[in-house]
mmCIF file of C-alpha atoms and ligand atoms in Angstrom:
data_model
loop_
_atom_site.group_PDB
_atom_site.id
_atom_site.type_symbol
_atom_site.label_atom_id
_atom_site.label_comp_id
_atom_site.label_asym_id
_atom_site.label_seq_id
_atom_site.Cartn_x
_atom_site.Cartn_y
_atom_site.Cartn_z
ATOM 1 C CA UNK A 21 -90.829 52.322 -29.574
ATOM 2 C CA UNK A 22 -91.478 50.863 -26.084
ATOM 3 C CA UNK A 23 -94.279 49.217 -25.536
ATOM 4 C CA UNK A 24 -97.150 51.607 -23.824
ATOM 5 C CA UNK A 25 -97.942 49.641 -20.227
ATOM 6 C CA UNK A 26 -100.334 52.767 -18.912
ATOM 7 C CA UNK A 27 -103.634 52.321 -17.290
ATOM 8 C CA UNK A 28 -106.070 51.931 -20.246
ATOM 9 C CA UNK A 29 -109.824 51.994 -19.344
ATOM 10 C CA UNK A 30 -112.058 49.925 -21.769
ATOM 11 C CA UNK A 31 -115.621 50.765 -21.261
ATOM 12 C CA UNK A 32 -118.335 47.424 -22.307
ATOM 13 C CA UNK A 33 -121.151 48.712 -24.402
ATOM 14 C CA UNK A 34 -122.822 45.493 -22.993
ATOM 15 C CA UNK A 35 -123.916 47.992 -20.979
ATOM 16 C CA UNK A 36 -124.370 50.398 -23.084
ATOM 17 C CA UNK A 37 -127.904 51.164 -24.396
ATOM 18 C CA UNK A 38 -129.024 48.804 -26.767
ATOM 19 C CA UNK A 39 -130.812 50.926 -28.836
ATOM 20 C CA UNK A 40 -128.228 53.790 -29.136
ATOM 21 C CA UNK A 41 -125.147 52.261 -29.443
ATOM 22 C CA UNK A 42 -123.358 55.042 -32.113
ATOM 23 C CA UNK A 43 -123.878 57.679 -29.743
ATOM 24 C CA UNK A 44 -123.275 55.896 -26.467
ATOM 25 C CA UNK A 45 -119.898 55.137 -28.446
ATOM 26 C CA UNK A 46 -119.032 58.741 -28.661
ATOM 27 C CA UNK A 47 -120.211 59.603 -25.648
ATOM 28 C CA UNK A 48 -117.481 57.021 -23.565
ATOM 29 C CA UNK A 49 -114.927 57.935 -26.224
ATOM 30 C CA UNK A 50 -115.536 61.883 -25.175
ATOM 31 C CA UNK A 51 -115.826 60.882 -21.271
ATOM 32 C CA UNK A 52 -112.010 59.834 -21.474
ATOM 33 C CA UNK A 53 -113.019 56.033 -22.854
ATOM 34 C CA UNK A 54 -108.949 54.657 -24.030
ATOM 35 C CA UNK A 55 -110.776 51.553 -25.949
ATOM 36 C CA UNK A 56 -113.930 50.705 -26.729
ATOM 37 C CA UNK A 57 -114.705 46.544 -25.156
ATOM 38 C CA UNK A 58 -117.183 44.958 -27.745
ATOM 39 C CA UNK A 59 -118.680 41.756 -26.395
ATOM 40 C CA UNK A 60 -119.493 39.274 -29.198
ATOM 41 C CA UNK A 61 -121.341 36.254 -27.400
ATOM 42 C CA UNK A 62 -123.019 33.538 -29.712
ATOM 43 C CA UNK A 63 -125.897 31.702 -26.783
ATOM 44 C CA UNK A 64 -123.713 28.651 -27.567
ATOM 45 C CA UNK A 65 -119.876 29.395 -25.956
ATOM 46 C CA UNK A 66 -121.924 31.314 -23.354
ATOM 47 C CA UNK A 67 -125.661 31.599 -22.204
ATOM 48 C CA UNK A 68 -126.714 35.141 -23.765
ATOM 49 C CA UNK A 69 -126.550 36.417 -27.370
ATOM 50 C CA UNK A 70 -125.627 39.826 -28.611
ATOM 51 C CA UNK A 71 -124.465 40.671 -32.148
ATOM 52 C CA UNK A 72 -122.244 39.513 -34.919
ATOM 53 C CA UNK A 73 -120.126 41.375 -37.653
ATOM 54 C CA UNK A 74 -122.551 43.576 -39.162
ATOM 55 C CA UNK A 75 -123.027 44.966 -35.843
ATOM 56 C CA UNK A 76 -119.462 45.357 -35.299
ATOM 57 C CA UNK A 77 -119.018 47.078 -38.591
ATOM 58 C CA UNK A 78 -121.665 49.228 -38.032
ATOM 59 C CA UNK A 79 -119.499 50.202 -34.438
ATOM 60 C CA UNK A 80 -116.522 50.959 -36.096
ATOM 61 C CA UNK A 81 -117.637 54.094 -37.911
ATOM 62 C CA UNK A 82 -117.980 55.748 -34.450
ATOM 63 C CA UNK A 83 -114.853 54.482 -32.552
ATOM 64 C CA UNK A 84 -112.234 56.825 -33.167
ATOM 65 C CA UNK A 85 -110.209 54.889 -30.022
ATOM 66 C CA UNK A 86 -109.232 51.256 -30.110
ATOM 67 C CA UNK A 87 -111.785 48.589 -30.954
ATOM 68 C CA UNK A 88 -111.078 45.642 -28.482
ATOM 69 C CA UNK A 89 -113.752 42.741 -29.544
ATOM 70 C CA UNK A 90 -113.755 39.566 -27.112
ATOM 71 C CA UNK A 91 -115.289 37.209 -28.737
ATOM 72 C CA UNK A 92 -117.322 34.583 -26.501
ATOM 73 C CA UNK A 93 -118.104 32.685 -29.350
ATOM 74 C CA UNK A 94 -116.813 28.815 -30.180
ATOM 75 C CA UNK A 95 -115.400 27.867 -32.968
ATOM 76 C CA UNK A 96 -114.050 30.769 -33.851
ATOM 77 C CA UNK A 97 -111.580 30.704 -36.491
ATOM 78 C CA UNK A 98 -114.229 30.284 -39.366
ATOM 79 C CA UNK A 99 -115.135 34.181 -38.146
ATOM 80 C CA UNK A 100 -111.470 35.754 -37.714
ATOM 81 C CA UNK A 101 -111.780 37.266 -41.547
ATOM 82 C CA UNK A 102 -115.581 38.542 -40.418
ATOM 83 C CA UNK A 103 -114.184 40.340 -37.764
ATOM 84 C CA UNK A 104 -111.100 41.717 -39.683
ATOM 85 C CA UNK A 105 -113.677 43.156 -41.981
ATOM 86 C CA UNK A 106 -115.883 44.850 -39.216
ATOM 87 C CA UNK A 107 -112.464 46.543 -38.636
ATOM 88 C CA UNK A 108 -111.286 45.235 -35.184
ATOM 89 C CA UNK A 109 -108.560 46.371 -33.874
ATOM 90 C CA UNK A 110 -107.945 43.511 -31.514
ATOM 91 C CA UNK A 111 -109.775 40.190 -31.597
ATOM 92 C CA UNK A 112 -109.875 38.314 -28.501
ATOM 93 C CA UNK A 113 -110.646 34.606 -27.909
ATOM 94 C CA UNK A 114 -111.349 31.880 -25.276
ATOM 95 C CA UNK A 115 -108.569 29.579 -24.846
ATOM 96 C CA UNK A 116 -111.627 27.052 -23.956
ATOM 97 C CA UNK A 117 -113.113 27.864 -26.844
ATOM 98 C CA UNK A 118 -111.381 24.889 -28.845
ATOM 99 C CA UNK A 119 -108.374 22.646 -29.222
ATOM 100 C CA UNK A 120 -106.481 25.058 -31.306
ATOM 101 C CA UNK A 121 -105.584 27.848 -29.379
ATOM 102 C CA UNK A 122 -102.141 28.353 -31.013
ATOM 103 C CA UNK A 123 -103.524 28.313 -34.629
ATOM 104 C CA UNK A 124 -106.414 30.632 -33.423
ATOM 105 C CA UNK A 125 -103.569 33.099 -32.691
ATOM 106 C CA UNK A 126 -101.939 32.715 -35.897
ATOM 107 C CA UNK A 127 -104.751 33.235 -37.853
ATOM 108 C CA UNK A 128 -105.927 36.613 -36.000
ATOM 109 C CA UNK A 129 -102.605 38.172 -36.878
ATOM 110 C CA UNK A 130 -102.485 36.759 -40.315
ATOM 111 C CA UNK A 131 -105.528 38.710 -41.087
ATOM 112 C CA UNK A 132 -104.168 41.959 -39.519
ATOM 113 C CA UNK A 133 -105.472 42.285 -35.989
ATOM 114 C CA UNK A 134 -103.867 42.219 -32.596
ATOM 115 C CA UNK A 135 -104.551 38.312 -31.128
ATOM 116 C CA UNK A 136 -105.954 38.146 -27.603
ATOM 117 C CA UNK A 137 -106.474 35.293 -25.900
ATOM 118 C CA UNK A 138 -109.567 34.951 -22.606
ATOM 119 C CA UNK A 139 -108.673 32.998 -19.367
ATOM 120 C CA UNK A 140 -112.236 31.904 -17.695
ATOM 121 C CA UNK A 141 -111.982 31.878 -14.088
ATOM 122 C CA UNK A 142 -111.553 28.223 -13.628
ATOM 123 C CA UNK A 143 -108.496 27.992 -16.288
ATOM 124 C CA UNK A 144 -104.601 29.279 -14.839
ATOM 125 C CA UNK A 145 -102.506 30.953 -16.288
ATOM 126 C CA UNK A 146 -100.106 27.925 -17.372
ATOM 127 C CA UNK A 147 -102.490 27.547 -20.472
ATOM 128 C CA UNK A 148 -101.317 30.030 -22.041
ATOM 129 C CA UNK A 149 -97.714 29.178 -21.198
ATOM 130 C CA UNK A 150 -96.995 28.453 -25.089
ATOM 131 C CA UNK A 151 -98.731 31.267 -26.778
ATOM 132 C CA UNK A 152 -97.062 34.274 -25.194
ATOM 133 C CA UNK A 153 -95.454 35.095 -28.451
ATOM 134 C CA UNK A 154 -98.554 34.600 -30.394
ATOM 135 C CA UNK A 155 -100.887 36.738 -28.066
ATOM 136 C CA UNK A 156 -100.572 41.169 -27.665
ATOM 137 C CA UNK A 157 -103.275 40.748 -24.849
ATOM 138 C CA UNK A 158 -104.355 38.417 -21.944
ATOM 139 C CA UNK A 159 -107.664 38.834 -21.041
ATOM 140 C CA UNK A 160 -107.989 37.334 -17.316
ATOM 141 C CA UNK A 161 -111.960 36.960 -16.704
ATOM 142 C CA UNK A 162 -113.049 38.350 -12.984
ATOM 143 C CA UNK A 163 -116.742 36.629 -13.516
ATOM 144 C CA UNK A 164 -118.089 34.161 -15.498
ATOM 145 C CA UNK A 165 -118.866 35.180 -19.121
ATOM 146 C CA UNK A 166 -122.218 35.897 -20.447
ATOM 147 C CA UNK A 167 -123.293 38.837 -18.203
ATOM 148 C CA UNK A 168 -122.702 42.349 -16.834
ATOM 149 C CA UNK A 169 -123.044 43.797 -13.322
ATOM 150 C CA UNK A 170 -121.685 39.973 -11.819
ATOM 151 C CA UNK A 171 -119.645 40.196 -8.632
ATOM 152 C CA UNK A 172 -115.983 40.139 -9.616
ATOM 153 C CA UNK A 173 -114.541 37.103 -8.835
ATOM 154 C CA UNK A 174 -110.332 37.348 -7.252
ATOM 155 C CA UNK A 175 -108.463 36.611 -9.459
ATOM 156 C CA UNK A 176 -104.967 38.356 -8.153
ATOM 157 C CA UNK A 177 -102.888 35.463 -8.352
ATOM 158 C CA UNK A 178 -103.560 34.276 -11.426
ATOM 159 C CA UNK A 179 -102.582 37.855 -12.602
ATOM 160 C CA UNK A 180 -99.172 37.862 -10.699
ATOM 161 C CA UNK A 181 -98.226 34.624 -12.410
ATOM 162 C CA UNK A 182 -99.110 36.135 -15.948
ATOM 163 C CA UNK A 183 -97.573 39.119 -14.932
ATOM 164 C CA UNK A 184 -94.418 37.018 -14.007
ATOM 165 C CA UNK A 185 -94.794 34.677 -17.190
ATOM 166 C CA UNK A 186 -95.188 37.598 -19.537
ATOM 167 C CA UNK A 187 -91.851 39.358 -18.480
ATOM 168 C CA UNK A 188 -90.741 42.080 -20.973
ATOM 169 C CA UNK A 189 -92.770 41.006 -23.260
ATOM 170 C CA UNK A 190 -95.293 43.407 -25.447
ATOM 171 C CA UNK A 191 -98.396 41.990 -23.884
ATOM 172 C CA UNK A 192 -101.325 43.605 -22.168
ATOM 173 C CA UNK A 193 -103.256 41.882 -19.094
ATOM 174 C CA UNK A 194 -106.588 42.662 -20.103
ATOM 175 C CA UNK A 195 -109.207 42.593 -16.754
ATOM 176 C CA UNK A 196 -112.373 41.730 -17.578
ATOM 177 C CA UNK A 197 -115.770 41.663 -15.087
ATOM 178 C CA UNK A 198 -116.931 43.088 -11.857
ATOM 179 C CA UNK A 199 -114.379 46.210 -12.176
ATOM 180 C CA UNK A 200 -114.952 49.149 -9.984
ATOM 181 C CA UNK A 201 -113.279 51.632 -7.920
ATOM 182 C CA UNK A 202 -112.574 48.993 -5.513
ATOM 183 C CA UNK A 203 -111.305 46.002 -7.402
ATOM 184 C CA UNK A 204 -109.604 48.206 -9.890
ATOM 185 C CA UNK A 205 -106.270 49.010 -7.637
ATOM 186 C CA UNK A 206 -106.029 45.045 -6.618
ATOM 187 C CA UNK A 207 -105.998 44.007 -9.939
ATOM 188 C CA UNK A 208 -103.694 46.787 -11.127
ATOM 189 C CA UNK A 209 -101.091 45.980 -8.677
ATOM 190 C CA UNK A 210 -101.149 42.346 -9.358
ATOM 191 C CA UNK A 211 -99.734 43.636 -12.826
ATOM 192 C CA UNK A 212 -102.727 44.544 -15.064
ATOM 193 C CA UNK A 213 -102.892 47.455 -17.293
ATOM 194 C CA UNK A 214 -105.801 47.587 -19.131
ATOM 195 C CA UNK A 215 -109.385 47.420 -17.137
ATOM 196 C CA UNK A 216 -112.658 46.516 -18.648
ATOM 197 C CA UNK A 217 -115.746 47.907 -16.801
ATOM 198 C CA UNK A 218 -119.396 48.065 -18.215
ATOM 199 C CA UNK A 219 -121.870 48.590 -15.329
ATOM 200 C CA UNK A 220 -119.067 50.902 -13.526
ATOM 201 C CA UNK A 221 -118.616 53.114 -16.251
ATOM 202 C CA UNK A 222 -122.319 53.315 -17.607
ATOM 203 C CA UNK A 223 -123.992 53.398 -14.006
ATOM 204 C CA UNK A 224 -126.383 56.651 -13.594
ATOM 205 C CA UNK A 225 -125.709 58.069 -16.779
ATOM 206 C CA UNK A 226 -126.862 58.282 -20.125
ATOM 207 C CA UNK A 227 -126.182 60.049 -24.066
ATOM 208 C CA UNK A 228 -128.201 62.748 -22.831
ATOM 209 C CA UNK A 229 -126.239 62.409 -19.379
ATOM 210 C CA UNK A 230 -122.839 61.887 -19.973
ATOM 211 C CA UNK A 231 -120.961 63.794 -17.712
ATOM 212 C CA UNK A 232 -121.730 60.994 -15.261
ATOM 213 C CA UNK A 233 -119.455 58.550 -17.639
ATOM 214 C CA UNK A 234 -116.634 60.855 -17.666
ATOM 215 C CA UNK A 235 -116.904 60.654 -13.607
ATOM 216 C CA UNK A 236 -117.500 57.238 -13.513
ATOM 217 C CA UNK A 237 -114.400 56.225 -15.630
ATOM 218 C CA UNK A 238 -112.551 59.235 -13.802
ATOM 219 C CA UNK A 239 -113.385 57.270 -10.130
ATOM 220 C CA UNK A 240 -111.735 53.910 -11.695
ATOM 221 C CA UNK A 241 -108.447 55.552 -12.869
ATOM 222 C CA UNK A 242 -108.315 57.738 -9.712
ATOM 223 C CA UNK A 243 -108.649 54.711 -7.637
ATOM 224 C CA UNK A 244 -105.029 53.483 -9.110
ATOM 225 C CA UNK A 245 -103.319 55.924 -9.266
ATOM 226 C CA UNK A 246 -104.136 56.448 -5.464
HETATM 227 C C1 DX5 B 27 -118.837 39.537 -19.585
HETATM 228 C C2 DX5 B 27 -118.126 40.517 -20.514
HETATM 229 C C3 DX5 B 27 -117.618 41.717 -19.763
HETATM 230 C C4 DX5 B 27 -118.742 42.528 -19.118
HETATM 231 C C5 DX5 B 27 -118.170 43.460 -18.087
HETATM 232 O O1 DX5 B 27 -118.996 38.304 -20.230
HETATM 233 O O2 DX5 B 27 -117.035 39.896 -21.155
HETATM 234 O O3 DX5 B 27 -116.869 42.548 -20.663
HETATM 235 O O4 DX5 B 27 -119.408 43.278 -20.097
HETATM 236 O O5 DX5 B 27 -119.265 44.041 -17.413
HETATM 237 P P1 DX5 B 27 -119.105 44.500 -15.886
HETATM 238 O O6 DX5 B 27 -117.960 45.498 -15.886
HETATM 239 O O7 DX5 B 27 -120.436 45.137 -15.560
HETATM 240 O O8 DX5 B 27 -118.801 43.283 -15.081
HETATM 241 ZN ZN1 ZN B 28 -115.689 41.288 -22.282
#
């Protein structure tokens, strides 16, 4: 089967409500959500905490999609089974986030995932030049991680290269921060396909107000496809 390249929209339930995350789940999934972006961040590997495998678990009985967990979290491999467990679909993690990238990889398909691997702003694209064929997604970062709602941060060059680096292979670009109706189209024609966006999608709505998801998520896939 080829390998499915089509816009994918990934809301962030970082920006989700807090307290309500089951049915904000459904609610993004029913507004036209194609994965479901869980941030995992540990207050070590970045400045904020949120939640861990039992949290993630708990997710998965509402995501009928794809769960797509980036962890922000160092070291990370003692947690790959964890997150197998909690049922992610695709585990994600931080190049910088130790000297053993490769392994990392490995080990996220050895216990059954898809293997992602994060670029932080300030790392290019060459350091991933020797996982390609470990890895199903790049992740580029557009801000620094820790935070919703950050200015996105340009990043289109660094996309072209992966873009040119990848080549046929099965691999997604993964965008992730400051994604909007604006920055969406630069970064999809520099060669990304899937587009994370928290404070775009959950913006002005709610559960109760939902509608205003399905418009907000509509507005960043319109403004691709021109
Ligand atoms: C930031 C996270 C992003 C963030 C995106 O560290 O990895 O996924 O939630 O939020 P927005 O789209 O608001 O920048
Ligand atoms: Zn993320």
């Amino acid at each position: 089967m080829s390998f499915d390249r089509s816009l994918k929209i990934a809301p962030s339930i970082l920006s989700a409500d807090f307290a309500d995350f089951g049915r904000e789940i459904q609610a993004i999934e029913a507004q036209g959500a194609d994965w479901v972006h869980v941030d995992v961040m540990d207050n070590h590997f970045v400045p904020n905490l949120t939640f861990g495998p039992p949290a993630v678990k708990a997710f998965r009985k509402h995501v009928k999609t794809v769960m797509d967990v980036h962890l922000m979290i160092a070291p990370v491999d003692a947690s790959i089974d964890a997150y197998a467990d909690a049922g992610a679909d695709i585990l994600t993690a931080h190049v910088e986030a130790g000297p053993h990238i490769h392994r990392t990889l490995q080990a996220i398909r050895a216990a059954g995932m898809k293997a992602g691997v994060a670029l932080n702003p300030g790392t290019p694209a060459e350091a991933v030049a020797h996982v390609l064929d470990l890895a199903d997604l790049v992740c580029v970062m557009t801000v620094n991680p820790g935070f919703g709602g950050q200015k996105f941060i340009d990043m289109t060059d660094k996309i072209r290269t992966l873009r040119a680096m990848i080549g046929d292979r099965p691999v997604h670009i993964e965008i992730d921060g400051g994604v909007d109706p604006k920055t969406a189209p630069l970064v999809s024609q520099a060669g990304a396909d899937v587009l994370v966006a928290g404070s775009a999608v959950f913006r002005g709505g709610s559960v109760e107000n939902s509608e205003v998801y399905g418009q907000n998520i509509k507005a960043i896939r319109d403004s691709v496809s021109g």
